[in-house]
PQR file of N, CA, C, O and H, with PARSE charges and radii, in Angstrom:
ATOM      1  N   UNK A   1       0.848  -1.220   0.010 -0.4000 1.5000
ATOM      2  CA  UNK A   1       0.022   0.003   0.032 -0.0000 2.0000
ATOM      3  C   UNK A   1       0.889   1.237  -0.042  0.5500 1.7000
ATOM      4  O   UNK A   1       0.667   2.131  -0.859 -0.5500 1.4000
ATOM      5  N   UNK A   2       1.884   1.268   0.829 -0.4000 1.5000
ATOM      6  CA  UNK A   2       2.800   2.496   0.898 -0.0000 2.0000
ATOM      7  C   UNK A   2       3.470   2.703  -0.448  0.5500 1.7000
ATOM      8  O   UNK A   2       3.495   3.841  -0.917 -0.5500 1.4000
ATOM      9  H   UNK A   2       2.064   0.541   1.492  0.4000 1.0000
ATOM     10  N   UNK A   3       4.019   1.679  -1.109 -0.4000 1.5000
ATOM     11  CA  UNK A   3       4.637   1.808  -2.375 -0.0000 2.0000
ATOM     12  C   UNK A   3       3.697   2.350  -3.393  0.5500 1.7000
ATOM     13  O   UNK A   3       4.074   3.219  -4.178 -0.5500 1.4000
ATOM     14  H   UNK A   3       3.998   0.755  -0.729  0.4000 1.0000
ATOM     15  N   UNK A   4       2.473   1.864  -3.410 -0.4000 1.5000
ATOM     16  CA  UNK A   4       1.500   2.374  -4.415 -0.0000 2.0000
ATOM     17  C   UNK A   4       1.178   3.895  -4.089  0.5500 1.7000
ATOM     18  O   UNK A   4       1.019   4.675  -5.028 -0.5500 1.4000
ATOM     19  H   UNK A   4       2.167   1.157  -2.772  0.4000 1.0000
ATOM     20  N   UNK A   5       1.088   4.287  -2.900 -0.4000 1.5000
ATOM     21  CA  UNK A   5       0.837   5.709  -2.582 -0.0000 2.0000
ATOM     22  C   UNK A   5       2.012   6.586  -2.968  0.5500 1.7000
ATOM     23  O   UNK A   5       1.817   7.703  -3.447 -0.5500 1.4000
ATOM     24  H   UNK A   5       1.217   3.653  -2.138  0.4000 1.0000
ATOM     25  N   UNK A   6       3.189   6.114  -2.775 -0.4000 1.5000
ATOM     26  CA  UNK A   6       4.336   6.904  -3.185 -0.0000 2.0000
ATOM     27  C   UNK A   6       4.482   7.004  -4.702  0.5500 1.7000
ATOM     28  O   UNK A   6       4.903   8.040  -5.216 -0.5500 1.4000
ATOM     29  H   UNK A   6       3.347   5.207  -2.386  0.4000 1.0000
ATOM     30  N   UNK A   7       4.149   5.972  -5.395 -0.4000 1.5000
ATOM     31  CA  UNK A   7       4.227   5.861  -6.824 -0.0000 2.0000
ATOM     32  C   UNK A   7       3.158   6.892  -7.419  0.5500 1.7000
ATOM     33  O   UNK A   7       3.423   7.558  -8.420 -0.5500 1.4000
ATOM     34  H   UNK A   7       3.807   5.130  -4.977  0.4000 1.0000
ATOM     35  N   UNK A   8       2.019   6.980  -6.796 -0.4000 1.5000
ATOM     36  CA  UNK A   8       0.918   7.874  -7.208 -0.0000 2.0000
ATOM     37  C   UNK A   8       1.321   9.350  -6.981  0.5500 1.7000
ATOM     38  O   UNK A   8       1.010  10.241  -7.772 -0.5500 1.4000
ATOM     39  H   UNK A   8       1.803   6.439  -5.983  0.4000 1.0000
ATOM     40  N   UNK A   9       2.019   9.547  -5.870 -0.4000 1.5000
ATOM     41  CA  UNK A   9       2.421  10.953  -5.484 -0.0000 2.0000
ATOM     42  C   UNK A   9       3.498  11.377  -6.561  0.5500 1.7000
ATOM     43  O   UNK A   9       3.424  12.476  -7.112 -0.5500 1.4000
ATOM     44  H   UNK A   9       2.271   8.823  -5.228  0.4000 1.0000
ATOM     45  N   UNK A  10       4.439  10.527  -6.825 -0.4000 1.5000
ATOM     46  CA  UNK A  10       5.508  10.859  -7.784 -0.0000 2.0000
ATOM     47  C   UNK A  10       4.903  11.156  -9.142  0.5500 1.7000
ATOM     48  O   UNK A  10       5.324  12.098  -9.815 -0.5500 1.4000
ATOM     49  H   UNK A  10       4.499   9.634  -6.378  0.4000 1.0000
ATOM     50  N   UNK A  11       3.957  10.397  -9.541 -0.4000 1.5000
ATOM     51  CA  UNK A  11       3.308  10.624 -10.915 -0.0000 2.0000
ATOM     52  C   UNK A  11       2.583  11.973 -10.904  0.5500 1.7000
ATOM     53  O   UNK A  11       2.647  12.727 -11.875 -0.5500 1.4000
ATOM     54  H   UNK A  11       3.615   9.632  -8.995  0.4000 1.0000
ATOM     55  N   UNK A  12       1.894  12.270  -9.798 -0.4000 1.5000
ATOM     56  CA  UNK A  12       1.205  13.554  -9.753 -0.0000 2.0000
ATOM     57  C   UNK A  12       2.165  14.698  -9.883  0.5500 1.7000
ATOM     58  O   UNK A  12       1.864  15.667 -10.580 -0.5500 1.4000
ATOM     59  H   UNK A  12       1.842  11.657  -9.010  0.4000 1.0000
ATOM     60  N   UNK A  13       3.310  14.632  -9.244 -0.4000 1.5000
ATOM     61  CA  UNK A  13       4.343  15.729  -9.346 -0.0000 2.0000
ATOM     62  C   UNK A  13       4.801  15.926 -10.753  0.5500 1.7000
ATOM     63  O   UNK A  13       5.054  17.071 -11.128 -0.5500 1.4000
ATOM     64  H   UNK A  13       3.555  13.845  -8.678  0.4000 1.0000
ATOM     65  N   UNK A  14       4.931  14.900 -11.575 -0.4000 1.5000
ATOM     66  CA  UNK A  14       5.398  14.966 -12.984 -0.0000 2.0000
ATOM     67  C   UNK A  14       4.412  15.697 -13.834  0.5500 1.7000
ATOM     68  O   UNK A  14       4.796  16.310 -14.830 -0.5500 1.4000
ATOM     69  H   UNK A  14       4.725  13.970 -11.270  0.4000 1.0000
ATOM     70  N   UNK A  15       3.053  15.654 -13.450 -0.4000 1.5000
ATOM     71  CA  UNK A  15       2.057  16.285 -14.256 -0.0000 2.0000
ATOM     72  C   UNK A  15       2.218  17.795 -14.312  0.5500 1.7000
ATOM     73  O   UNK A  15       1.711  18.416 -15.246 -0.5500 1.4000
ATOM     74  H   UNK A  15       2.741  15.156 -12.641  0.4000 1.0000
ATOM     75  N   UNK A  16       2.895  18.410 -13.363 -0.4000 1.5000
ATOM     76  CA  UNK A  16       3.059  19.822 -13.266 -0.0000 2.0000
ATOM     77  C   UNK A  16       4.297  20.337 -14.041  0.5500 1.7000
ATOM     78  O   UNK A  16       4.549  21.541 -14.080 -0.5500 1.4000
ATOM     79  H   UNK A  16       3.307  17.905 -12.604  0.4000 1.0000
ATOM     80  N   UNK A  17       5.035  19.447 -14.633 -0.4000 1.5000
ATOM     81  CA  UNK A  17       6.304  19.842 -15.286 -0.0000 2.0000
ATOM     82  C   UNK A  17       5.977  20.460 -16.684  0.5500 1.7000
ATOM     83  O   UNK A  17       5.028  20.057 -17.357 -0.5500 1.4000
ATOM     84  H   UNK A  17       4.830  18.469 -14.601  0.4000 1.0000
ATOM     85  N   UNK A  18       6.767  21.403 -17.059 -0.4000 1.5000
ATOM     86  CA  UNK A  18       6.728  21.997 -18.409 -0.0000 2.0000
ATOM     87  C   UNK A  18       8.095  21.819 -19.038  0.5500 1.7000
ATOM     88  O   UNK A  18       9.126  21.998 -18.388 -0.5500 1.4000
ATOM     89  H   UNK A  18       7.538  21.731 -16.512  0.4000 1.0000
ATOM     90  N   UNK A  19       8.087  21.474 -20.279 -0.4000 1.5000
ATOM     91  CA  UNK A  19       9.373  21.319 -21.016 -0.0000 2.0000
ATOM     92  C   UNK A  19       9.911  22.678 -21.487  0.5500 1.7000
ATOM     93  O   UNK A  19       9.189  23.459 -22.107 -0.5500 1.4000
ATOM     94  H   UNK A  19       7.250  21.328 -20.807  0.4000 1.0000
ATOM     95  N   UNK A  20      11.139  22.938 -21.197 -0.4000 1.5000
ATOM     96  CA  UNK A  20      11.827  24.205 -21.685 -0.0000 2.0000
ATOM     97  C   UNK A  20      12.588  23.934 -22.932  0.5500 1.7000
ATOM     98  O   UNK A  20      12.757  24.810 -23.780 -0.5500 1.4000
ATOM     99  H   UNK A  20      11.726  22.304 -20.694  0.4000 1.0000
ATOM    100  N   UNK A  21      13.069  22.669 -23.053 -0.4000 1.5000
ATOM    101  CA  UNK A  21      13.879  22.253 -24.237 -0.0000 2.0000
ATOM    102  C   UNK A  21      13.484  20.794 -24.583  0.5500 1.7000
ATOM    103  O   UNK A  21      13.243  19.977 -23.694 -0.5500 1.4000
ATOM    104  H   UNK A  21      12.932  21.957 -22.365  0.4000 1.0000
ATOM    105  N   UNK A  22      13.427  20.509 -25.833 -0.4000 1.5000
ATOM    106  CA  UNK A  22      13.204  19.114 -26.346 -0.0000 2.0000
ATOM    107  C   UNK A  22      14.136  18.902 -27.546  0.5500 1.7000
ATOM    108  O   UNK A  22      14.565  19.841 -28.215 -0.5500 1.4000
ATOM    109  H   UNK A  22      13.623  21.173 -26.555  0.4000 1.0000
ATOM    110  N   UNK A  23      14.417  17.643 -27.774 -0.4000 1.5000
ATOM    111  CA  UNK A  23      15.276  17.294 -28.976 -0.0000 2.0000
ATOM    112  C   UNK A  23      14.450  17.538 -30.232  0.5500 1.7000
ATOM    113  O   UNK A  23      13.334  17.035 -30.359 -0.5500 1.4000
ATOM    114  H   UNK A  23      14.069  16.880 -27.231  0.4000 1.0000
ATOM    115  N   UNK A  24      15.006  18.312 -31.159 -0.4000 1.5000
ATOM    116  CA  UNK A  24      14.374  18.561 -32.472 -0.0000 2.0000
ATOM    117  C   UNK A  24      15.118  17.757 -33.529  0.5500 1.7000
ATOM    118  O   UNK A  24      16.308  17.981 -33.750 -0.5500 1.4000
ATOM    119  H   UNK A  24      15.913  18.720 -31.057  0.4000 1.0000
ATOM    120  N   UNK A  25      14.446  16.840 -34.172 -0.4000 1.5000
ATOM    121  CA  UNK A  25      15.074  15.956 -35.243 -0.0000 2.0000
ATOM    122  C   UNK A  25      15.471  16.826 -36.387  0.5500 1.7000
ATOM    123  O   UNK A  25      16.456  16.492 -37.045 -0.5500 1.4000
ATOM    124  H   UNK A  25      13.479  16.658 -33.993  0.4000 1.0000
ATOM    125  N   UNK A  26      14.792  17.935 -36.705 -0.4000 1.5000
ATOM    126  CA  UNK A  26      15.176  18.671 -37.873 -0.0000 2.0000
ATOM    127  C   UNK A  26      16.458  19.566 -37.624  0.5500 1.7000
ATOM    128  O   UNK A  26      17.311  19.720 -38.498 -0.5500 1.4000
ATOM    129  H   UNK A  26      13.991  18.207 -36.170  0.4000 1.0000
ATOM    130  N   UNK A  27      16.532  20.134 -36.392 -0.4000 1.5000
ATOM    131  CA  UNK A  27      17.718  20.897 -35.991 -0.0000 2.0000
ATOM    132  C   UNK A  27      18.876  20.011 -35.488  0.5500 1.7000
ATOM    133  O   UNK A  27      20.028  20.440 -35.421 -0.5500 1.4000
ATOM    134  H   UNK A  27      15.840  20.009 -35.682  0.4000 1.0000
ATOM    135  N   UNK A  28      18.525  18.762 -35.137 -0.4000 1.5000
ATOM    136  CA  UNK A  28      19.446  17.712 -34.678 -0.0000 2.0000
ATOM    137  C   UNK A  28      20.167  18.107 -33.362  0.5500 1.7000
ATOM    138  O   UNK A  28      21.337  17.800 -33.131 -0.5500 1.4000
ATOM    139  H   UNK A  28      17.589  18.414 -35.192  0.4000 1.0000
ATOM    140  N   UNK A  29      19.357  18.829 -32.500 -0.4000 1.5000
ATOM    141  CA  UNK A  29      19.877  19.143 -31.136 -0.0000 2.0000
ATOM    142  C   UNK A  29      18.714  19.566 -30.229  0.5500 1.7000
ATOM    143  O   UNK A  29      17.597  19.791 -30.697 -0.5500 1.4000
ATOM    144  H   UNK A  29      18.407  19.078 -32.688  0.4000 1.0000
ATOM    145  N   UNK A  30      18.990  19.665 -28.957 -0.4000 1.5000
ATOM    146  CA  UNK A  30      17.999  20.068 -28.047 -0.0000 2.0000
ATOM    147  C   UNK A  30      17.805  21.526 -28.233  0.5500 1.7000
ATOM    148  O   UNK A  30      18.764  22.298 -28.243 -0.5500 1.4000
ATOM    149  H   UNK A  30      19.897  19.482 -28.577  0.4000 1.0000
ATOM    150  N   UNK A  31      16.500  21.937 -28.389 -0.4000 1.5000
ATOM    151  CA  UNK A  31      16.126  23.287 -28.680 -0.0000 2.0000
ATOM    152  C   UNK A  31      15.050  23.826 -27.722  0.5500 1.7000
ATOM    153  O   UNK A  31      14.229  23.058 -27.219 -0.5500 1.4000
ATOM    154  H   UNK A  31      15.721  21.309 -28.381  0.4000 1.0000
ATOM    155  N   UNK A  32      15.054  25.131 -27.471 -0.4000 1.5000
ATOM    156  CA  UNK A  32      13.959  25.711 -26.701 -0.0000 2.0000
ATOM    157  C   UNK A  32      12.679  25.553 -27.441  0.5500 1.7000
ATOM    158  O   UNK A  32      12.633  25.564 -28.671 -0.5500 1.4000
ATOM    159  H   UNK A  32      15.721  25.755 -27.879  0.4000 1.0000
ATOM    160  N   UNK A  33      11.548  25.393 -26.606 -0.4000 1.5000
ATOM    161  CA  UNK A  33      10.292  25.151 -27.231 -0.0000 2.0000
ATOM    162  C   UNK A  33       9.218  26.248 -26.824  0.5500 1.7000
ATOM    163  O   UNK A  33       9.308  26.878 -25.770 -0.5500 1.4000
ATOM    164  H   UNK A  33      11.585  25.384 -25.607  0.4000 1.0000
ATOM    165  N   UNK A  34       8.263  26.413 -27.684 -0.4000 1.5000
ATOM    166  CA  UNK A  34       7.059  27.239 -27.409 -0.0000 2.0000
ATOM    167  C   UNK A  34       5.887  26.255 -27.197  0.5500 1.7000
ATOM    168  O   UNK A  34       5.801  25.222 -27.861 -0.5500 1.4000
ATOM    169  H   UNK A  34       8.190  25.901 -28.540  0.4000 1.0000
ATOM    170  N   UNK A  35       5.001  26.600 -26.268 -0.4000 1.5000
ATOM    171  CA  UNK A  35       3.749  25.911 -26.065 -0.0000 2.0000
ATOM    172  C   UNK A  35       2.631  26.618 -26.825  0.5500 1.7000
ATOM    173  O   UNK A  35       2.374  27.795 -26.571 -0.5500 1.4000
ATOM    174  H   UNK A  35       5.071  27.439 -25.728  0.4000 1.0000
ATOM    175  N   UNK A  36       1.970  25.942 -27.736 -0.4000 1.5000
ATOM    176  CA  UNK A  36       0.919  26.550 -28.513 -0.0000 2.0000
ATOM    177  C   UNK A  36      -0.353  25.802 -28.254  0.5500 1.7000
ATOM    178  O   UNK A  36      -0.344  24.574 -28.339 -0.5500 1.4000
ATOM    179  H   UNK A  36       2.179  24.986 -27.942  0.4000 1.0000
ATOM    180  N   UNK A  37      -1.463  26.464 -27.939 -0.4000 1.5000
ATOM    181  CA  UNK A  37      -2.774  25.755 -27.754 -0.0000 2.0000
ATOM    182  C   UNK A  37      -3.121  25.011 -28.990  0.5500 1.7000
ATOM    183  O   UNK A  37      -3.084  25.588 -30.077 -0.5500 1.4000
ATOM    184  H   UNK A  37      -1.470  27.462 -27.870  0.4000 1.0000
ATOM    185  N   UNK A  38      -3.464  23.730 -28.883 -0.4000 1.5000
ATOM    186  CA  UNK A  38      -3.765  22.942 -30.034 -0.0000 2.0000
ATOM    187  C   UNK A  38      -5.295  22.577 -30.084  0.5500 1.7000
ATOM    188  O   UNK A  38      -5.910  22.538 -31.149 -0.5500 1.4000
ATOM    189  H   UNK A  38      -3.494  23.261 -28.000  0.4000 1.0000
ATOM    190  N   UNK A  39      -5.836  22.328 -28.932 -0.4000 1.5000
ATOM    191  CA  UNK A  39      -7.223  21.944 -28.869 -0.0000 2.0000
ATOM    192  C   UNK A  39      -7.836  22.248 -27.529  0.5500 1.7000
ATOM    193  O   UNK A  39      -7.182  21.967 -26.524 -0.5500 1.4000
ATOM    194  H   UNK A  39      -5.336  22.360 -28.067  0.4000 1.0000
ATOM    195  N   UNK A  40      -9.005  22.784 -27.415 -0.4000 1.5000
ATOM    196  CA  UNK A  40      -9.586  23.000 -26.122 -0.0000 2.0000
ATOM    197  C   UNK A  40     -10.530  21.820 -25.833  0.5500 1.7000
ATOM    198  O   UNK A  40     -11.425  21.544 -26.632 -0.5500 1.4000
ATOM    199  H   UNK A  40      -9.536  23.013 -28.231  0.4000 1.0000
ATOM    200  N   UNK A  41     -10.342  21.120 -24.701 -0.4000 1.5000
ATOM    201  CA  UNK A  41     -11.077  19.964 -24.340 -0.0000 2.0000
ATOM    202  C   UNK A  41     -12.023  20.324 -23.159  0.5500 1.7000
ATOM    203  O   UNK A  41     -11.869  21.361 -22.514 -0.5500 1.4000
ATOM    204  H   UNK A  41      -9.615  21.344 -24.052  0.4000 1.0000
ATOM    205  N   UNK A  42     -12.984  19.445 -22.909 -0.4000 1.5000
ATOM    206  CA  UNK A  42     -13.915  19.643 -21.778 -0.0000 2.0000
ATOM    207  C   UNK A  42     -13.178  19.609 -20.410  0.5500 1.7000
ATOM    208  O   UNK A  42     -13.565  20.277 -19.452 -0.5500 1.4000
ATOM    209  H   UNK A  42     -13.109  18.603 -23.433  0.4000 1.0000
ATOM    210  N   UNK A  43     -12.161  18.843 -20.376 -0.4000 1.5000
ATOM    211  CA  UNK A  43     -11.383  18.598 -19.094 -0.0000 2.0000
ATOM    212  C   UNK A  43     -10.011  19.288 -19.130  0.5500 1.7000
ATOM    213  O   UNK A  43      -9.131  18.904 -18.359 -0.5500 1.4000
ATOM    214  H   UNK A  43     -11.846  18.300 -21.154  0.4000 1.0000
ATOM    215  N   UNK A  44      -9.795  20.293 -19.997 -0.4000 1.5000
ATOM    216  CA  UNK A  44      -8.505  20.971 -20.064 -0.0000 2.0000
ATOM    217  C   UNK A  44      -8.215  21.413 -21.512  0.5500 1.7000
ATOM    218  O   UNK A  44      -9.124  21.637 -22.312 -0.5500 1.4000
ATOM    219  H   UNK A  44     -10.509  20.605 -20.624  0.4000 1.0000
ATOM    220  N   UNK A  45      -6.936  21.526 -21.803 -0.4000 1.5000
ATOM    221  CA  UNK A  45      -6.572  21.881 -23.214 -0.0000 2.0000
ATOM    222  C   UNK A  45      -5.368  21.008 -23.591  0.5500 1.7000
ATOM    223  O   UNK A  45      -4.648  20.511 -22.725 -0.5500 1.4000
ATOM    224  H   UNK A  45      -6.199  21.344 -21.153  0.4000 1.0000
ATOM    225  N   UNK A  46      -5.175  20.841 -24.850 -0.4000 1.5000
ATOM    226  CA  UNK A  46      -4.098  20.114 -25.413 -0.0000 2.0000
ATOM    227  C   UNK A  46      -3.118  21.125 -26.028  0.5500 1.7000
ATOM    228  O   UNK A  46      -3.469  21.935 -26.886 -0.5500 1.4000
ATOM    229  H   UNK A  46      -5.759  21.244 -25.554  0.4000 1.0000
ATOM    230  N   UNK A  47      -1.834  21.030 -25.529 -0.4000 1.5000
ATOM    231  CA  UNK A  47      -0.836  22.005 -25.973 -0.0000 2.0000
ATOM    232  C   UNK A  47       0.158  21.254 -26.874  0.5500 1.7000
ATOM    233  O   UNK A  47       0.430  20.065 -26.703 -0.5500 1.4000
ATOM    234  H   UNK A  47      -1.548  20.372 -24.832  0.4000 1.0000
ATOM    235  N   UNK A  48       0.689  22.029 -27.857 -0.4000 1.5000
ATOM    236  CA  UNK A  48       1.674  21.478 -28.827 -0.0000 2.0000
ATOM    237  C   UNK A  48       3.017  22.132 -28.524  0.5500 1.7000
ATOM    238  O   UNK A  48       3.112  23.359 -28.502 -0.5500 1.4000
ATOM    239  H   UNK A  48       0.468  22.995 -27.996  0.4000 1.0000
ATOM    240  N   UNK A  49       4.048  21.341 -28.293 -0.4000 1.5000
ATOM    241  CA  UNK A  49       5.358  21.860 -28.170 -0.0000 2.0000
ATOM    242  C   UNK A  49       6.035  22.091 -29.520  0.5500 1.7000
ATOM    243  O   UNK A  49       6.165  21.144 -30.295 -0.5500 1.4000
ATOM    244  H   UNK A  49       3.972  20.344 -28.311  0.4000 1.0000
ATOM    245  N   UNK A  50       6.459  23.282 -29.822 -0.4000 1.5000
ATOM    246  CA  UNK A  50       7.094  23.535 -31.139 -0.0000 2.0000
ATOM    247  C   UNK A  50       8.460  24.122 -30.954  0.5500 1.7000
ATOM    248  O   UNK A  50       8.636  24.963 -30.073 -0.5500 1.4000
ATOM    249  H   UNK A  50       6.353  24.052 -29.192  0.4000 1.0000
ATOM    250  N   UNK A  51       9.461  23.720 -31.753 -0.4000 1.5000
ATOM    251  CA  UNK A  51      10.763  24.201 -31.818 -0.0000 2.0000
ATOM    252  C   UNK A  51      10.748  25.718 -32.082  0.5500 1.7000
ATOM    253  O   UNK A  51      10.072  26.185 -32.999 -0.5500 1.4000
ATOM    254  H   UNK A  51       9.317  23.037 -32.469  0.4000 1.0000
ATOM    255  N   UNK A  52      11.491  26.471 -31.280 -0.4000 1.5000
ATOM    256  CA  UNK A  52      11.464  27.936 -31.487 -0.0000 2.0000
ATOM    257  C   UNK A  52      12.253  28.300 -32.745  0.5500 1.7000
ATOM    258  O   UNK A  52      12.014  29.371 -33.302 -0.5500 1.4000
ATOM    259  H   UNK A  52      12.040  26.091 -30.536  0.4000 1.0000
ATOM    260  N   UNK A  53      13.153  27.490 -33.205 -0.4000 1.5000
ATOM    261  CA  UNK A  53      13.988  27.828 -34.317 -0.0000 2.0000
ATOM    262  C   UNK A  53      13.224  27.510 -35.665  0.5500 1.7000
ATOM    263  O   UNK A  53      13.060  28.389 -36.512 -0.5500 1.4000
ATOM    264  H   UNK A  53      13.347  26.620 -32.752  0.4000 1.0000
ATOM    265  N   UNK A  54      12.779  26.264 -35.823 -0.4000 1.5000
ATOM    266  CA  UNK A  54      12.227  25.866 -37.069 -0.0000 2.0000
ATOM    267  C   UNK A  54      10.725  25.608 -37.093  0.5500 1.7000
ATOM    268  O   UNK A  54      10.142  25.426 -38.162 -0.5500 1.4000
ATOM    269  H   UNK A  54      12.911  25.551 -35.136  0.4000 1.0000
ATOM    270  N   UNK A  55      10.097  25.592 -35.919 -0.4000 1.5000
ATOM    271  CA  UNK A  55       8.667  25.424 -35.785 -0.0000 2.0000
ATOM    272  C   UNK A  55       8.219  24.017 -35.883  0.5500 1.7000
ATOM    273  O   UNK A  55       7.007  23.811 -35.940 -0.5500 1.4000
ATOM    274  H   UNK A  55      10.570  25.739 -35.050  0.4000 1.0000
ATOM    275  N   UNK A  56       9.023  23.052 -35.908 -0.4000 1.5000
ATOM    276  CA  UNK A  56       8.655  21.637 -35.930 -0.0000 2.0000
ATOM    277  C   UNK A  56       7.857  21.270 -34.714  0.5500 1.7000
ATOM    278  O   UNK A  56       8.271  21.669 -33.625 -0.5500 1.4000
ATOM    279  H   UNK A  56      10.008  23.219 -35.862  0.4000 1.0000
ATOM    280  N   UNK A  57       6.774  20.565 -34.777 -0.4000 1.5000
ATOM    281  CA  UNK A  57       6.009  20.039 -33.687 -0.0000 2.0000
ATOM    282  C   UNK A  57       6.847  18.893 -33.019  0.5500 1.7000
ATOM    283  O   UNK A  57       7.223  17.910 -33.659 -0.5500 1.4000
ATOM    284  H   UNK A  57       6.438  20.241 -35.662  0.4000 1.0000
ATOM    285  N   UNK A  58       7.112  19.086 -31.695 -0.4000 1.5000
ATOM    286  CA  UNK A  58       7.899  18.084 -30.993 -0.0000 2.0000
ATOM    287  C   UNK A  58       7.123  17.266 -30.007  0.5500 1.7000
ATOM    288  O   UNK A  58       7.716  16.420 -29.338 -0.5500 1.4000
ATOM    289  H   UNK A  58       6.807  19.884 -31.176  0.4000 1.0000
ATOM    290  N   UNK A  59       5.802  17.468 -29.872 -0.4000 1.5000
ATOM    291  CA  UNK A  59       5.016  16.708 -28.979 -0.0000 2.0000
ATOM    292  C   UNK A  59       3.908  17.477 -28.446  0.5500 1.7000
ATOM    293  O   UNK A  59       3.786  18.672 -28.715 -0.5500 1.4000
ATOM    294  H   UNK A  59       5.321  18.155 -30.416  0.4000 1.0000
ATOM    295  N   UNK A  60       3.012  16.786 -27.627 -0.4000 1.5000
ATOM    296  CA  UNK A  60       1.880  17.432 -27.046 -0.0000 2.0000
ATOM    297  C   UNK A  60       1.803  17.065 -25.566  0.5500 1.7000
ATOM    298  O   UNK A  60       2.434  16.124 -25.087 -0.5500 1.4000
ATOM    299  H   UNK A  60       3.111  15.815 -27.409  0.4000 1.0000
ATOM    300  N   UNK A  61       0.991  17.866 -24.871 -0.4000 1.5000
ATOM    301  CA  UNK A  61       0.723  17.569 -23.468 -0.0000 2.0000
ATOM    302  C   UNK A  61      -0.610  18.111 -23.142  0.5500 1.7000
ATOM    303  O   UNK A  61      -1.045  19.075 -23.772 -0.5500 1.4000
ATOM    304  H   UNK A  61       0.478  18.632 -25.260  0.4000 1.0000
ATOM    305  N   UNK A  62      -1.287  17.547 -22.192 -0.4000 1.5000
ATOM    306  CA  UNK A  62      -2.571  17.938 -21.702 -0.0000 2.0000
ATOM    307  C   UNK A  62      -2.464  18.749 -20.465  0.5500 1.7000
ATOM    308  O   UNK A  62      -1.802  18.345 -19.509 -0.5500 1.4000
ATOM    309  H   UNK A  62      -0.933  16.764 -21.680  0.4000 1.0000
ATOM    310  N   UNK A  63      -3.098  19.886 -20.454 -0.4000 1.5000
ATOM    311  CA  UNK A  63      -3.062  20.728 -19.263 -0.0000 2.0000
ATOM    312  C   UNK A  63      -4.407  20.835 -18.660  0.5500 1.7000
ATOM    313  O   UNK A  63      -4.575  21.508 -17.643 -0.5500 1.4000
ATOM    314  H   UNK A  63      -3.636  20.214 -21.231  0.4000 1.0000
TER
END
C-alpha cells in the first residue's frame, strides 16, 4: 500500500512539469520550445510543443 501511494504521488508531481527544451530531429539538437494551444477539451486543453527555431512540432501535453 505504501509503495502504491508513493508511486501515485510521484506521478502527480510529474504532471506539473513544463518542458523548456526538447530534442528537435530537424535541428538535430536540443532546442527551446514554445507551447501553442492545439485543442480545447472539456477537461483541459491540449498543448503542442514547437521548436523555437524551425517550428517543428515536438510533442503534445494535456493541461
